[in-house]
mmCIF file of C-alpha atoms in Angstrom:
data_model
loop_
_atom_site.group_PDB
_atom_site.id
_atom_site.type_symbol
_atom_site.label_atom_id
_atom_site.label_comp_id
_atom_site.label_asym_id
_atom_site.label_seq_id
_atom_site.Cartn_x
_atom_site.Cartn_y
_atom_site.Cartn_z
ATOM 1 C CA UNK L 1 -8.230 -82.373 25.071
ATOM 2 C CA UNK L 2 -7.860 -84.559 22.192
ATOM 3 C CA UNK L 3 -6.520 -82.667 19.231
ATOM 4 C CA UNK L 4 -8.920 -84.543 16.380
ATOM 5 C CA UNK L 5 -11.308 -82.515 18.208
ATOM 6 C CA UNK L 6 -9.959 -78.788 17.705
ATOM 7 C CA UNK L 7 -10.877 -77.727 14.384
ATOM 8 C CA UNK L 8 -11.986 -73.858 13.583
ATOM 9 C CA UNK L 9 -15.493 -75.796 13.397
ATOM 10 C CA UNK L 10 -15.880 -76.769 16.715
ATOM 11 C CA UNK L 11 -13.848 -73.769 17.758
ATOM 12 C CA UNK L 12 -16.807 -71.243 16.695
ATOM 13 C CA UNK L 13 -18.992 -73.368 19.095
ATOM 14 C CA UNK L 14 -17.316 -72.632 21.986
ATOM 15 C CA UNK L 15 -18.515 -69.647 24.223
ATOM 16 C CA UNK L 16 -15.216 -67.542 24.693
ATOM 17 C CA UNK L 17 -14.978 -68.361 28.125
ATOM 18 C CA UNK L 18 -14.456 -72.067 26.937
ATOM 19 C CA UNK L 19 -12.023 -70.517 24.334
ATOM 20 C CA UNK L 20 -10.047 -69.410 27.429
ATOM 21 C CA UNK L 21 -10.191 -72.644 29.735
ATOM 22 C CA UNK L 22 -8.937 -74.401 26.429
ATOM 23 C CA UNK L 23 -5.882 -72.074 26.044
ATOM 24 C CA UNK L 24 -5.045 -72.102 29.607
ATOM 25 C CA UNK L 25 -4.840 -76.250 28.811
ATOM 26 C CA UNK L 26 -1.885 -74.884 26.676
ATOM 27 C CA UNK L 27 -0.704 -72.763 29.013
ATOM 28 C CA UNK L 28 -1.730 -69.264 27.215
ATOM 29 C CA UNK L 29 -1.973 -66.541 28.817
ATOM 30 C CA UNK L 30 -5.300 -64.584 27.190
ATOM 31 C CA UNK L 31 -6.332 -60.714 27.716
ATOM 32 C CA UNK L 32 -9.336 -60.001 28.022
ATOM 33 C CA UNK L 33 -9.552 -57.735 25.228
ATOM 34 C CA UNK L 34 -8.140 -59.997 22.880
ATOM 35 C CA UNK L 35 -10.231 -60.647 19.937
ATOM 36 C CA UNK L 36 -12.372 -64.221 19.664
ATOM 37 C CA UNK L 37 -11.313 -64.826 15.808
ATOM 38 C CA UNK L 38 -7.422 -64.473 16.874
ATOM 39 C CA UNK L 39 -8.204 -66.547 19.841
ATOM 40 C CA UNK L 40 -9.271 -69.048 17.849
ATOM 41 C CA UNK L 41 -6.344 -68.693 15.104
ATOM 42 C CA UNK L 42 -3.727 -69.021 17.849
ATOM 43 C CA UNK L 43 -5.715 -72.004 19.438
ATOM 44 C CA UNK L 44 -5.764 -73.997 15.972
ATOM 45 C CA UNK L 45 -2.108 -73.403 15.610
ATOM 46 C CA UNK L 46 -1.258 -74.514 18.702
ATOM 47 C CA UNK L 47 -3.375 -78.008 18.289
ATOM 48 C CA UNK L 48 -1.168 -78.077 14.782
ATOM 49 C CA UNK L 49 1.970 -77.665 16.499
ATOM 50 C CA UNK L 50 1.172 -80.384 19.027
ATOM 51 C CA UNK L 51 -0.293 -82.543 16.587
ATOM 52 C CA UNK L 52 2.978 -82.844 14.071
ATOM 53 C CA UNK L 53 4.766 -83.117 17.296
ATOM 54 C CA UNK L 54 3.209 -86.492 17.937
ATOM 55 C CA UNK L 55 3.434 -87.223 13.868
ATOM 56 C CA UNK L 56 3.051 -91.081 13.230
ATOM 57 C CA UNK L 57 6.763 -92.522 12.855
ATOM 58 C CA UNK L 58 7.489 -94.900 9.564
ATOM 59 C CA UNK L 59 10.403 -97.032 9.938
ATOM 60 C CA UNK L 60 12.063 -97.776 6.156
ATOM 61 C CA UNK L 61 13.337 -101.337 6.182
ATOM 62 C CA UNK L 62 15.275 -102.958 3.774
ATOM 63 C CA UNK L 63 14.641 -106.430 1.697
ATOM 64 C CA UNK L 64 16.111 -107.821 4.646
ATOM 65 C CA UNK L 65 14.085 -106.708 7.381
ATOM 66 C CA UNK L 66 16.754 -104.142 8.839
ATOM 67 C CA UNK L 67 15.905 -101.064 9.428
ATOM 68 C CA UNK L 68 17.073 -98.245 8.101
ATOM 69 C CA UNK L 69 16.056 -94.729 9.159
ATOM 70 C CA UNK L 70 12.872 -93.388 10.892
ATOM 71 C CA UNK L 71 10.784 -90.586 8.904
ATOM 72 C CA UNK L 72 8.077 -88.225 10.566
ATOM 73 C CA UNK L 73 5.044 -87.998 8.659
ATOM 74 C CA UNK L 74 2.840 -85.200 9.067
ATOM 75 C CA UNK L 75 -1.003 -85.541 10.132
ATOM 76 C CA UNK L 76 -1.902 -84.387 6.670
ATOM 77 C CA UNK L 77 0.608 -85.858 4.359
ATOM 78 C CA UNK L 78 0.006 -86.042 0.724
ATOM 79 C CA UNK L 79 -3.279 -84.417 0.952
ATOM 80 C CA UNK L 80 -4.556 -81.790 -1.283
ATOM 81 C CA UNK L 81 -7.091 -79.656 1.052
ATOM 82 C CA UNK L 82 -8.302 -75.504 1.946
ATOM 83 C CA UNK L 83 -9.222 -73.919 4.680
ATOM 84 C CA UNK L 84 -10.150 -70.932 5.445
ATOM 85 C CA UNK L 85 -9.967 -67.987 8.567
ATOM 86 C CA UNK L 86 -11.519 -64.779 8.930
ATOM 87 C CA UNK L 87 -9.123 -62.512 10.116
ATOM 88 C CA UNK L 88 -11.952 -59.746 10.664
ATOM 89 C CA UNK L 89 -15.519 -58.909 8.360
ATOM 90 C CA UNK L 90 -13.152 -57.423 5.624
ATOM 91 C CA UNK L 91 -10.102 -59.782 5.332
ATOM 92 C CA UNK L 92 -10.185 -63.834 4.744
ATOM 93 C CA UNK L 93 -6.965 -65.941 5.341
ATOM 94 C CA UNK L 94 -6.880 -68.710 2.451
ATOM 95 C CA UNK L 95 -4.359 -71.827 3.323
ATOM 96 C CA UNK L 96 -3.648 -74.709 1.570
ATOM 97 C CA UNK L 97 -2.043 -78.355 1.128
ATOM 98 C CA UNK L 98 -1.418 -79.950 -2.257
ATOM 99 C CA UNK L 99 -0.348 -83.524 -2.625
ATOM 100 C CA UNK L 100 2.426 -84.640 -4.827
ATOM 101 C CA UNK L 101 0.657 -85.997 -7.476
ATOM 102 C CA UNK L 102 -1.954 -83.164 -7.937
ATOM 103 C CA UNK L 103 1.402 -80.814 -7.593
ATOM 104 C CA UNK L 104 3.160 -82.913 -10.438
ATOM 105 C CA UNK L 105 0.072 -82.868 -12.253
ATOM 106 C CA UNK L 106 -0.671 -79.441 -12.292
ATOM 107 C CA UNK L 107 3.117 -78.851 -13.164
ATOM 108 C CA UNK L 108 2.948 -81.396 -16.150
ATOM 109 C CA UNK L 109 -0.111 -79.681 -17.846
ATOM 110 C CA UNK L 110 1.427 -76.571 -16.829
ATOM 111 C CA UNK L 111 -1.928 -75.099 -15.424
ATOM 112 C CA UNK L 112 -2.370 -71.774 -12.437
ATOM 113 C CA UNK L 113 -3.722 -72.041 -9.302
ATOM 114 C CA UNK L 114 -6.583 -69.734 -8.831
ATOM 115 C CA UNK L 115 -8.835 -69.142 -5.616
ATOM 116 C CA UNK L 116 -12.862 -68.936 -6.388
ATOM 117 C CA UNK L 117 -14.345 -66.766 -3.531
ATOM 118 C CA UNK L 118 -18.012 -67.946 -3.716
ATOM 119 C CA UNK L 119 -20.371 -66.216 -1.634
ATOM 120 C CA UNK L 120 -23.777 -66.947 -0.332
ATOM 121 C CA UNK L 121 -27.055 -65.741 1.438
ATOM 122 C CA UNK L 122 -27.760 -68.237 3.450
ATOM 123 C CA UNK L 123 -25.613 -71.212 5.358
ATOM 124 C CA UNK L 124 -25.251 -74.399 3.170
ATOM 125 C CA UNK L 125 -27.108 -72.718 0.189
ATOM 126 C CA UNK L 126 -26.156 -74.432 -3.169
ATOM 127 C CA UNK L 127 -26.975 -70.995 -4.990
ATOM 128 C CA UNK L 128 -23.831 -68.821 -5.298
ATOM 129 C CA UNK L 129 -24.704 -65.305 -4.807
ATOM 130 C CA UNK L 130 -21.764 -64.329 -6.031
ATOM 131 C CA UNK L 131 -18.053 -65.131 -7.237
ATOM 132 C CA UNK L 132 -14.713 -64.212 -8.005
ATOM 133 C CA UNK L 133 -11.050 -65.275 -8.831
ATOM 134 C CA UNK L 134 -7.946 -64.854 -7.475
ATOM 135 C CA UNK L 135 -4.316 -65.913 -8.841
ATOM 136 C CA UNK L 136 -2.069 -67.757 -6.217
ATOM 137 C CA UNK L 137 1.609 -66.813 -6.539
ATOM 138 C CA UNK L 138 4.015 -69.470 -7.419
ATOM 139 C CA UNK L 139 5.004 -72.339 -4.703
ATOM 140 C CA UNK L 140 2.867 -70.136 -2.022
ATOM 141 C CA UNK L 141 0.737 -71.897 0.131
ATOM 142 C CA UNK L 142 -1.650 -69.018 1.760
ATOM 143 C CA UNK L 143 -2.919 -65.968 0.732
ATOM 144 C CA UNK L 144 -5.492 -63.011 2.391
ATOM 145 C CA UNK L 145 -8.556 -61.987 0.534
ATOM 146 C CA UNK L 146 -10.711 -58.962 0.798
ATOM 147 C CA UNK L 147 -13.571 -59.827 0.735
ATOM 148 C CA UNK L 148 -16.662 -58.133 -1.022
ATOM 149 C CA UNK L 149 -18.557 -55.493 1.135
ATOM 150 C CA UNK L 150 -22.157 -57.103 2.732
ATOM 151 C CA UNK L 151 -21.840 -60.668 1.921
ATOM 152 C CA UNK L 152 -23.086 -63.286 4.635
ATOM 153 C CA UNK L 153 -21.399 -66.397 4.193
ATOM 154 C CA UNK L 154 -17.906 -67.430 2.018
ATOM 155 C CA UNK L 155 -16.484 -70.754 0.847
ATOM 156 C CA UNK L 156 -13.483 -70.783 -1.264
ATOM 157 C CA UNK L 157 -12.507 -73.695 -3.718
ATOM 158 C CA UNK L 158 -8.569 -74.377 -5.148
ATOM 159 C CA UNK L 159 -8.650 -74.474 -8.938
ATOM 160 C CA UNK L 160 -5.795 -75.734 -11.421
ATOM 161 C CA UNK L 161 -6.784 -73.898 -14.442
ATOM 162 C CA UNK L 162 -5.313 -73.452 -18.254
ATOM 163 C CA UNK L 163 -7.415 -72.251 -21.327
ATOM 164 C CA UNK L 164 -10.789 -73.907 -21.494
ATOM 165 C CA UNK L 165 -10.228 -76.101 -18.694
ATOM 166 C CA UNK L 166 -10.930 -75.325 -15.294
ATOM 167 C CA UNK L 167 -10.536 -78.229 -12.354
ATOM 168 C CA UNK L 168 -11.480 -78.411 -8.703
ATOM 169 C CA UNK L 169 -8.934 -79.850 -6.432
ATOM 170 C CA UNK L 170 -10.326 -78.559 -2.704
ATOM 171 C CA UNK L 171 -12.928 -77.200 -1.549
ATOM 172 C CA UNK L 172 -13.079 -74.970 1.875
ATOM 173 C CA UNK L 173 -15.724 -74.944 4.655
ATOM 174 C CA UNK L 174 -18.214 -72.688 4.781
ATOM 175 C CA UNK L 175 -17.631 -69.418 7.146
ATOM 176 C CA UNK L 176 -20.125 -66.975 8.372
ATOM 177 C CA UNK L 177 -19.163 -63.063 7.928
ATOM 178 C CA UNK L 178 -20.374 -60.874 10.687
ATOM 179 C CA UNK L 179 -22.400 -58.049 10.075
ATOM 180 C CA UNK L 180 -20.202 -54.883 9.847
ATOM 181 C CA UNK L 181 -21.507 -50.888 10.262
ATOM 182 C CA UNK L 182 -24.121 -50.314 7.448
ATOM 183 C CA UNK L 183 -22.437 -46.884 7.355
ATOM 184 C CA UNK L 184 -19.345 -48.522 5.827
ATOM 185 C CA UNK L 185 -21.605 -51.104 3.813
ATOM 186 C CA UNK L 186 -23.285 -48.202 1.916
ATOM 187 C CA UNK L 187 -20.120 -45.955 1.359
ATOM 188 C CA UNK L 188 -18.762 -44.617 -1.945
ATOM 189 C CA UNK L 189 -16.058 -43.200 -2.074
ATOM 190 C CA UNK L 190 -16.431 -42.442 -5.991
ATOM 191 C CA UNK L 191 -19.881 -40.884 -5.595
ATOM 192 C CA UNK L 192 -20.831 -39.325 -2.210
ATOM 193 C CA UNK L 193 -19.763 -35.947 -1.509
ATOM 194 C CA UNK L 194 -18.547 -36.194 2.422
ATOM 195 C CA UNK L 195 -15.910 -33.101 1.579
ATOM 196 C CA UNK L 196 -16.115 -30.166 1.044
ATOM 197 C CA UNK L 197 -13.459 -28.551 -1.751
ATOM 198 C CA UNK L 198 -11.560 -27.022 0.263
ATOM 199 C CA UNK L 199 -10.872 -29.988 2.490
ATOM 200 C CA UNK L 200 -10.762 -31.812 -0.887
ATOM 201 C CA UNK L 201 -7.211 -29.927 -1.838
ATOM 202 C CA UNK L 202 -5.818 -31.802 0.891
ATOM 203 C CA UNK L 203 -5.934 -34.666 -1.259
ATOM 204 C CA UNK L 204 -7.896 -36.489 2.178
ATOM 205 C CA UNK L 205 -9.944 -38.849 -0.935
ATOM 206 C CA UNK L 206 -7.349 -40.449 -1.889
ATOM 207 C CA UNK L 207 -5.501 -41.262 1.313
ATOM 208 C CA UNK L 208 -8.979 -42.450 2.709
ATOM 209 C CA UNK L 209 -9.565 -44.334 -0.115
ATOM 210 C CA UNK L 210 -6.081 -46.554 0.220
ATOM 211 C CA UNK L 211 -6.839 -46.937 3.894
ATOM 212 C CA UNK L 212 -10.302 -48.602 2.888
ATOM 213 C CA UNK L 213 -8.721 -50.609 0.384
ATOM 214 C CA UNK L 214 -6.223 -52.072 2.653
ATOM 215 C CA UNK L 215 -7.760 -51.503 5.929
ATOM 216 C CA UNK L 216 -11.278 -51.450 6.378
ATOM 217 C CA UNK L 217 -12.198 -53.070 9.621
ATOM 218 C CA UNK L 218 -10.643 -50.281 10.969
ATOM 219 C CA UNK L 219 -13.772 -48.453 9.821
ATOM 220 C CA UNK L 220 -16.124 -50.303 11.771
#
């Protein structure tokens, strides 16, 4: 299959039965408990890999017409782009690719990458429901999100930002959340009373509440 065509995009389209035919193209084995979002995530990596495999080759001459050396270039060199994968209804996988002049630039003015999570109601709705911000780490590349309890759909934009100034330099395709247990939607840990005060001693709260924080799909 032609690689321009595997994109997480098309990806979603396919029935997971297709998902499988296509990995067995690659020669993947897949259980058939595995789950369809990391079927997808291993599919798209596997397109990448092929893809800068077959990289378009530059040759460097000289004034003189000799050539020199042969360099690889990458599919997406020199690009600044985002893109996005949900991992499951609570976690979102952020990547990124940041060309050298937007890097030099950003370096220059000396400005901080942030991520904007904006979240919607419906697909391709212009109204953000809601927003937030997230600091990237130096020279990374990728970061996970959690993502706000009962949203619908996410896109994510790359900012360069320093005091009053704020500047858009990618922005990520839209992704649909699946709908998750309304039991887990409607939970508070800080208000409802599910212990008693006895089992409270145990200190049970707080351990539950770091296992939401960091792990809650595993509530659904």
């Amino acid at each position: 299959m032609n690689n321009e065509q595997i994109s997480c995009a098309y990806l979603e389209t396919l029935a997971f039965k297709d998902l499988v035919k296509l990995a067995d193209e690659y020669g993947v084995d897949v259980p058939q408990d595995l789950d369809r979002r990391f079927l997808i995530a291993e599919l798209l990596e596997l397109a990448q890999e092929e893809s800068n495999a077959s990289d378009v080759q530059m040759i460097i001459t000289d004034d003189d017409g000799e050539e020199n050396e042969e360099i690889n270039l990458p599919a997406n060199y020199n690009e600044t782009q985002i893109s996005v994968l949900l991992r499951n209804p609570a976690w979102l996988f952020v990547f990124w690719n940041i060309s050298e002049f937007d890097l030099n630039k950003v370096k220059h003015q000396k400005e901080n990458l942030y991520l904007k999570i904006n979240t919607y109601k419906k697909s391709e709705n212009s109204i953000v429901t809601d927003s937030f911000e997230v600091q990237v780490l130096d020279e990374s590349q990728e970061q996970y999100v959690l993502l706000p309890k009962g949203i619908d759909f996410v896109k994510v934009e790359l900012l360069a930002c320093k005091p009053n100034f704020q500047e858009t330099m990618a922005v990520s395709s839209e992704i649909k959340v699946p709908k998750i247990s309304s039991w887990i939607n409607e939970l508070n840990f800080a208000k409802d009373n599910i212990f008693s005060n006895k089992i409270k001693l145990s200190g049970i709260e707080d351990l539950l509440m770091e296992q939401y924080k960091k792990h809650r799909h595993s509530f659904m």
